[in-house]
Tab-separated table of C-alpha atoms in Angstrom:
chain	number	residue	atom	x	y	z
R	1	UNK	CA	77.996	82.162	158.547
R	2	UNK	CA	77.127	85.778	157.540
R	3	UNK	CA	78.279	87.748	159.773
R	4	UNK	CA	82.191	87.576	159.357
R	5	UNK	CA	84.454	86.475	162.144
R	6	UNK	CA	87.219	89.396	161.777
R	7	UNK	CA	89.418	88.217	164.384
R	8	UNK	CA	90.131	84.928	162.211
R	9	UNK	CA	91.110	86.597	159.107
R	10	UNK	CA	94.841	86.661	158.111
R	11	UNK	CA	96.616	90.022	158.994
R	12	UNK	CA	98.375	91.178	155.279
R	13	UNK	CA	101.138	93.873	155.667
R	14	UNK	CA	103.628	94.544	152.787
R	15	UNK	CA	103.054	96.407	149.537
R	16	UNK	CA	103.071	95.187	145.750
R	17	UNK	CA	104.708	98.400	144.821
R	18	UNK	CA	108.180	98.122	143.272
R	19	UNK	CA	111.030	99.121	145.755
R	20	UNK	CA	111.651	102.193	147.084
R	21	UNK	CA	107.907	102.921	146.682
R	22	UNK	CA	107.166	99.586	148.971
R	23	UNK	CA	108.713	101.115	151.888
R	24	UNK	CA	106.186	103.813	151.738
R	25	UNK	CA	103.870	100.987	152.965
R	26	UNK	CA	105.198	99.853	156.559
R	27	UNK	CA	102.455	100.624	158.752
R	28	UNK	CA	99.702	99.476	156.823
R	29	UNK	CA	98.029	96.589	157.524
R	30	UNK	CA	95.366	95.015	155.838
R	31	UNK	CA	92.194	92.022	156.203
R	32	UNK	CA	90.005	90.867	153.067
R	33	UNK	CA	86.995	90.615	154.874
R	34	UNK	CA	84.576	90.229	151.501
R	35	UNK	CA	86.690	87.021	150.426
R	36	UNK	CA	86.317	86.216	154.042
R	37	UNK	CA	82.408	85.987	153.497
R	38	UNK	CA	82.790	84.314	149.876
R	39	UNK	CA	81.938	87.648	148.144
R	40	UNK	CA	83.557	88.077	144.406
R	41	UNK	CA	81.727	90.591	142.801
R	42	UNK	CA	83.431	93.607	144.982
R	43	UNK	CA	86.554	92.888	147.137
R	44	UNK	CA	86.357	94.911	151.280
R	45	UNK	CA	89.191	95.466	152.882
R	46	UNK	CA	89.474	96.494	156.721
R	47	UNK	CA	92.706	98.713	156.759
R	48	UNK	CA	94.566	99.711	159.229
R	49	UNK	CA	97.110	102.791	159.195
R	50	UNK	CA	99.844	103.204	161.965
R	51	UNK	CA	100.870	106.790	163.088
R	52	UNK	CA	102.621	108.285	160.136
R	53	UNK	CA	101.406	105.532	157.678
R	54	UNK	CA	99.388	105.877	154.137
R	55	UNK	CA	97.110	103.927	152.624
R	56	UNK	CA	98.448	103.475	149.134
R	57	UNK	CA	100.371	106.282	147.201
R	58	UNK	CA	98.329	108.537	145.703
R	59	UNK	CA	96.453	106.964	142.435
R	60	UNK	CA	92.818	106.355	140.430
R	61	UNK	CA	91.518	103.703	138.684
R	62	UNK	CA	90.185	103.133	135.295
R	63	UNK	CA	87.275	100.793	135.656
R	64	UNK	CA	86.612	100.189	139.268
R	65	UNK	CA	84.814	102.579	141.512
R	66	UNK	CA	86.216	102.880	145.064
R	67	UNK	CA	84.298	104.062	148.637
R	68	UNK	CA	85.374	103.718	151.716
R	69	UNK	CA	84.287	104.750	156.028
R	70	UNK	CA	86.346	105.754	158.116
R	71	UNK	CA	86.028	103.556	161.412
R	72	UNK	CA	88.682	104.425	163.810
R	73	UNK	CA	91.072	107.373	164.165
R	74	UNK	CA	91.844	110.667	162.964
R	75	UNK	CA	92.648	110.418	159.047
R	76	UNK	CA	93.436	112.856	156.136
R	77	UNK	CA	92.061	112.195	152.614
R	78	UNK	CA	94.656	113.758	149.682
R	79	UNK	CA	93.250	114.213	146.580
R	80	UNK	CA	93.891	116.396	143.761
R	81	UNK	CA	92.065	119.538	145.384
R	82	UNK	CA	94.196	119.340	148.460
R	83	UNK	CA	93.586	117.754	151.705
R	84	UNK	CA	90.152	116.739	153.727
R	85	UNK	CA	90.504	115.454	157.544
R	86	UNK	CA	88.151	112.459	157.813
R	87	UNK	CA	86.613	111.005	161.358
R	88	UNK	CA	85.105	107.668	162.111
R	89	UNK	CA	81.477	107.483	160.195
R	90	UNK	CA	82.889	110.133	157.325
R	91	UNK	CA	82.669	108.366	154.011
R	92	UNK	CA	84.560	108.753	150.440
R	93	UNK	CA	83.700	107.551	147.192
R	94	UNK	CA	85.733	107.851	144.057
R	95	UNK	CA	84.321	107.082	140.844
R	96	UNK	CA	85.784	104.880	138.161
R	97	UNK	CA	87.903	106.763	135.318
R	98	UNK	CA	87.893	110.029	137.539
R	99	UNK	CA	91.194	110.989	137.344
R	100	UNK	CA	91.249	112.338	140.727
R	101	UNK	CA	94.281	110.736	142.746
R	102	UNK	CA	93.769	109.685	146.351
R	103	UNK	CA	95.548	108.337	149.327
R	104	UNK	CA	94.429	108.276	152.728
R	105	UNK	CA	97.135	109.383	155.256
R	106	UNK	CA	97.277	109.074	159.523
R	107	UNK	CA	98.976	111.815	160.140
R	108	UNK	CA	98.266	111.068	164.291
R	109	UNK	CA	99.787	109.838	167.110
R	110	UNK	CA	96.679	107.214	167.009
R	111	UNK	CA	95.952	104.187	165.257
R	112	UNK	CA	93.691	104.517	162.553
R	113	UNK	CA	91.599	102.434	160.448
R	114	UNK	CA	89.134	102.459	157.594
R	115	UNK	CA	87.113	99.660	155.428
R	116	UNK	CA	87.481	100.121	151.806
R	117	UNK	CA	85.241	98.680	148.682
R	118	UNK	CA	86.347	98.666	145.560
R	119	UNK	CA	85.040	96.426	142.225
R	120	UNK	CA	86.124	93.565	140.744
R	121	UNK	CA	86.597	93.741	137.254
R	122	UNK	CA	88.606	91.067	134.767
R	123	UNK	CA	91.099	94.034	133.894
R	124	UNK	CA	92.426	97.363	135.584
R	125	UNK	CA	94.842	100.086	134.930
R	126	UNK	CA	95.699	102.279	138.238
R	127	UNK	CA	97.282	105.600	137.671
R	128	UNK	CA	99.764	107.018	140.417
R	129	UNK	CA	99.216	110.762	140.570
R	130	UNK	CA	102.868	111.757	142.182
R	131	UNK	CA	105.342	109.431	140.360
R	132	UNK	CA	105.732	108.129	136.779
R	133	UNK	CA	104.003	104.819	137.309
R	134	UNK	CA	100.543	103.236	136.526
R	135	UNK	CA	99.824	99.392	137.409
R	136	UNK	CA	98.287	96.807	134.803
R	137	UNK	CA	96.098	94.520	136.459
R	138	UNK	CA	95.936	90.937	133.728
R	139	UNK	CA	94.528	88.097	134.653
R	140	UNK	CA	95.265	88.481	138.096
R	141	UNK	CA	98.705	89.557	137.835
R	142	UNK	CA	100.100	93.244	138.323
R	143	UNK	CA	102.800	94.946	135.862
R	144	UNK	CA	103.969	98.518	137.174
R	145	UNK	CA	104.680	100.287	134.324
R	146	UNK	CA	106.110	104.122	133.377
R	147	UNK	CA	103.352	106.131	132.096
R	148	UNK	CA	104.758	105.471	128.513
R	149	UNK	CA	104.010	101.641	128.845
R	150	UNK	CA	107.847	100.596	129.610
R	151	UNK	CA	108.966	98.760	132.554
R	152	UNK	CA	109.330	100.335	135.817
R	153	UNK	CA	112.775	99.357	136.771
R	154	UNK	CA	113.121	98.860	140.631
R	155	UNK	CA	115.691	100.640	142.631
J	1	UNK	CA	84.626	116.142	146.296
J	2	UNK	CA	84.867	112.756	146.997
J	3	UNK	CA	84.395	113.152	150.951
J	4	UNK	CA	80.053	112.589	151.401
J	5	UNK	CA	77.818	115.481	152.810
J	6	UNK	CA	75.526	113.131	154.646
J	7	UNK	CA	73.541	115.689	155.335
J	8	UNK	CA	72.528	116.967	152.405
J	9	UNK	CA	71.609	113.409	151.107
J	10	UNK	CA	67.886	113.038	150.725
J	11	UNK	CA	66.398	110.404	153.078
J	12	UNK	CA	63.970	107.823	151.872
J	13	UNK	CA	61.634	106.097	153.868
J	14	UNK	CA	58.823	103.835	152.687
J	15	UNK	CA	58.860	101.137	150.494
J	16	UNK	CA	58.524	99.060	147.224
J	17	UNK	CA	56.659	96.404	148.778
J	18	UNK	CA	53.139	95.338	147.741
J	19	UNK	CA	50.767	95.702	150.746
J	20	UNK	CA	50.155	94.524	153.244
J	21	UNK	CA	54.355	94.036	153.259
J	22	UNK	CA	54.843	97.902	152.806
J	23	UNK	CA	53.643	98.425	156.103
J	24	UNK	CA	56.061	96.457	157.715
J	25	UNK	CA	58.589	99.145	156.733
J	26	UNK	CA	57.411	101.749	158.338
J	27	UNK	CA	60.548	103.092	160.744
J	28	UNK	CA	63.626	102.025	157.862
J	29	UNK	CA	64.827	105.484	156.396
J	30	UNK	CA	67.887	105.275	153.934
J	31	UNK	CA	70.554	107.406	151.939
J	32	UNK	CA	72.251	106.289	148.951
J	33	UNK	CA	75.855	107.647	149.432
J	34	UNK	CA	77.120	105.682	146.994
J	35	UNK	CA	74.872	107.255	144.070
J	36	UNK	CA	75.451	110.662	145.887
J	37	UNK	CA	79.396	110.173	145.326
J	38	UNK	CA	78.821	109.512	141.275
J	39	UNK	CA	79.228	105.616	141.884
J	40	UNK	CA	77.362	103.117	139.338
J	41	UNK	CA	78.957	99.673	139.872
J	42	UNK	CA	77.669	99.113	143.669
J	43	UNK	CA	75.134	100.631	145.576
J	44	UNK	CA	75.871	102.102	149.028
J	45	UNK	CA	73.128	102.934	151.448
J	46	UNK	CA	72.940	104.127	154.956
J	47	UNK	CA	70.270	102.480	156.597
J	48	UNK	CA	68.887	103.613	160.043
J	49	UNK	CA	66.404	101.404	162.135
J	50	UNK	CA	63.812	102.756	164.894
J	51	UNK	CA	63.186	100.766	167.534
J	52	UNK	CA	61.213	97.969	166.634
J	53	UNK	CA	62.160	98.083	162.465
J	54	UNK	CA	63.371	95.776	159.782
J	55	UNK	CA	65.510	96.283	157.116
J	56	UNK	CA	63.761	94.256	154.909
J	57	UNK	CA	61.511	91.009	154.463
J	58	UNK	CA	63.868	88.039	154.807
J	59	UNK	CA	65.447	87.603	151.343
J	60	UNK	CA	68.491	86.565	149.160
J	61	UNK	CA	69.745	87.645	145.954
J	62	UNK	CA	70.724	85.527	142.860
J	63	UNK	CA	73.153	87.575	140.988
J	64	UNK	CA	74.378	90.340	143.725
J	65	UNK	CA	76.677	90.400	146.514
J	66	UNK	CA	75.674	92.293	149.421
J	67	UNK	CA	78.373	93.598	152.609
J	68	UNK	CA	76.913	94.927	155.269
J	69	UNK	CA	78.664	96.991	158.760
J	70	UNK	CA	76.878	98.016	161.488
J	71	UNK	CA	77.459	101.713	162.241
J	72	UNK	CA	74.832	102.220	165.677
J	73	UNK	CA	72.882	100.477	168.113
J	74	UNK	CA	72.274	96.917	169.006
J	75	UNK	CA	71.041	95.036	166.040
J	76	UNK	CA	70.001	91.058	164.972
J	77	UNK	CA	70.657	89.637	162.051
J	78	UNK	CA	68.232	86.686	160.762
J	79	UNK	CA	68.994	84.036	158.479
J	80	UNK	CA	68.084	80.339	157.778
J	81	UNK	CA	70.649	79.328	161.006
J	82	UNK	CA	68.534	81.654	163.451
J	83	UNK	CA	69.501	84.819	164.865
J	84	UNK	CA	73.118	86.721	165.288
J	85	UNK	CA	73.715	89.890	167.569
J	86	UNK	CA	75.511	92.647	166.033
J	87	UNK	CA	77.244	95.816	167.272
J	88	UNK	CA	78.970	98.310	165.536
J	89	UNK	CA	81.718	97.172	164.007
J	90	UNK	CA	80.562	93.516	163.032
J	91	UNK	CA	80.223	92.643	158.966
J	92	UNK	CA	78.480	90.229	157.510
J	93	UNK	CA	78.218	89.279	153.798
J	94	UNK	CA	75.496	87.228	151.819
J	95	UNK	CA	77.207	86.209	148.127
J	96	UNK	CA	75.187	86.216	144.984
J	97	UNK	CA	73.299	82.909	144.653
J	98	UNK	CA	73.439	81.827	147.823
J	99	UNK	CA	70.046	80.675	148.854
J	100	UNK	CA	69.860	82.238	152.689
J	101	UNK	CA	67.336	84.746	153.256
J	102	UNK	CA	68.440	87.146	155.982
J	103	UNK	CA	67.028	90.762	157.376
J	104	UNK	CA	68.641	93.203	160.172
J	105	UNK	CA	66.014	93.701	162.771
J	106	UNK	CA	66.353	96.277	165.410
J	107	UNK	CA	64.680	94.668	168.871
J	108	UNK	CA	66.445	96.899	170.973
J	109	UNK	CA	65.179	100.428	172.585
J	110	UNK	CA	67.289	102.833	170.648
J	111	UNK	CA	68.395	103.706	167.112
J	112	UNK	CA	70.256	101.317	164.870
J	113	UNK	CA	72.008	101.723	161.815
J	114	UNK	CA	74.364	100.645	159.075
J	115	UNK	CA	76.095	101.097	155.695
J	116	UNK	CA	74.968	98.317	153.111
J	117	UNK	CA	76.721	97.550	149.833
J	118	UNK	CA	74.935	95.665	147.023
J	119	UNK	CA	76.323	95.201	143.515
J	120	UNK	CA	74.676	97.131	140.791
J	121	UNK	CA	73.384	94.104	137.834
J	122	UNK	CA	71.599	94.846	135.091
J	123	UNK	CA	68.926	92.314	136.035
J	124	UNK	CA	68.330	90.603	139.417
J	125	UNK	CA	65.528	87.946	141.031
J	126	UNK	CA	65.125	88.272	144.327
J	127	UNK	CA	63.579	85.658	146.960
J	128	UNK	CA	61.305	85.843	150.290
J	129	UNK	CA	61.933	83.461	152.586
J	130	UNK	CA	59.009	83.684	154.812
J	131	UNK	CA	56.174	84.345	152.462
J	132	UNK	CA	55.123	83.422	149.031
J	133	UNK	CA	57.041	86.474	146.760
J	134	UNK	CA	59.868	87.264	144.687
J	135	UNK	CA	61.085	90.178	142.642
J	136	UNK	CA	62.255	90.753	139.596
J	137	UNK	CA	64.202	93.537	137.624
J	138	UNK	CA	64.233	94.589	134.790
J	139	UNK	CA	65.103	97.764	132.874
J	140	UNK	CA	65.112	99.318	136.497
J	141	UNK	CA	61.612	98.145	137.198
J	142	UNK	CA	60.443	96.013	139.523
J	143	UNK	CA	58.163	93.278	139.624
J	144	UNK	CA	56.572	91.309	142.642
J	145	UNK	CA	55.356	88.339	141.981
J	146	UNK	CA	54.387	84.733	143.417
J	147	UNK	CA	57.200	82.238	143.721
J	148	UNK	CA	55.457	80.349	140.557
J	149	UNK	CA	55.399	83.761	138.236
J	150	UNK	CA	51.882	85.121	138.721
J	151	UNK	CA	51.098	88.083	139.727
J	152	UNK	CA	51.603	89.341	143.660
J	153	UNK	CA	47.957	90.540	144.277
J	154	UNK	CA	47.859	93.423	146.752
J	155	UNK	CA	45.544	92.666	149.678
């Protein structure tokens, strides 16, 4: 069927991130609708951002452009040239290999909740615009890295 | 600035089609936020429908995904299994290849619309399910033509 039955799709919370930067994460949950509906080209995510929660920490990507709509809530876009409040029906797009980092932040006493596109490609490198970390995406598997290519060692 | 001006994006109506199909399209008007945000991989387009308008003729893709959320109104999806309501909120996704033609009609009294994502290939063949046509592109132009190859004469 098409049209994609949300309530059936598994609830993700948690973060990838290396610790203490996976804490950061509480609060945001997540549902892959486009593997839902058997897409591959471009994965969509329905997120959803307790009071007080973010998105991601603040980062860009190499090789995959990223848009997203705000559908629920009152939410604050931080990007390099400060910080944009965002309603349901406002939409962001960031393009591939612009350096521009982003997070989006519910800074409310209200849930909020966006759906997020982003491409698929066979490799990535993210680059995290606050901390000395980028991500290598091989293959399907992530390596957080300092900027300088060495291992980020968890704390 | 990666938050969209909506406003400021041009809005297309019309279409591509070969007549008499063009005509069917009268009441679709679109805006590509996606291009308007610098993205190349995937379109994005806004997509509103008057009372009594299509999206498109019934059709599938063979090499590019397509997401779609309804924004506004009370709108129908068809496909090859019949007809599904939507209302804001509700996604559906069509994968690359997969032979079900589908169109978002708008039966209802008021204004519909949604946001549409569509990867961006270099060529694509696309299929009408209710009529004798398909189209092809290539190089950014496209061609209508008969299911067997010829030519789509306009009538």
């Amino acid at each position: 069927m098409p049209k994609i039955a949300v309530e059936s799709i598994q609830v993700r919370t948690g973060s990838s991130y290396p610790a203490p930067h996976d804490a950061a994460m509480a609060g945001r949950s997540q549902q892959r609708l486009g593997d839902a509906g058997g897409l591959t080209q471009f994965g969509v995510n329905l997120v959803r951002l307790a009071p007080g929660s973010i998105s991601a920490l603040r980062h860009w990507h190499e090789r995959q452009d990223e848009f997203l709509m705000v559908t629920e809530g009152a939410l604050v876009m931080v990007d390099d040239t400060g910080e944009t409040h965002l309603a349901p029906g406002d939409f962001c797009a960031f393009p591939a290999g612009d350096a521009n980092g982003h997070q989006i932040v519910n800074r409310s006493q209200s849930p909020g909740a966006f759906v997020v596109v982003g491409t698929r490609t066979d490799t990535e490198t993210a680059w995290y615009s606050d901390i000395d970390m980028k991500v290598e995406v091989r293959e399907g598997l992530m390596r957080f890295l300092h900027r300088d290519g060495t291992e980020f060692q968890q704390s």
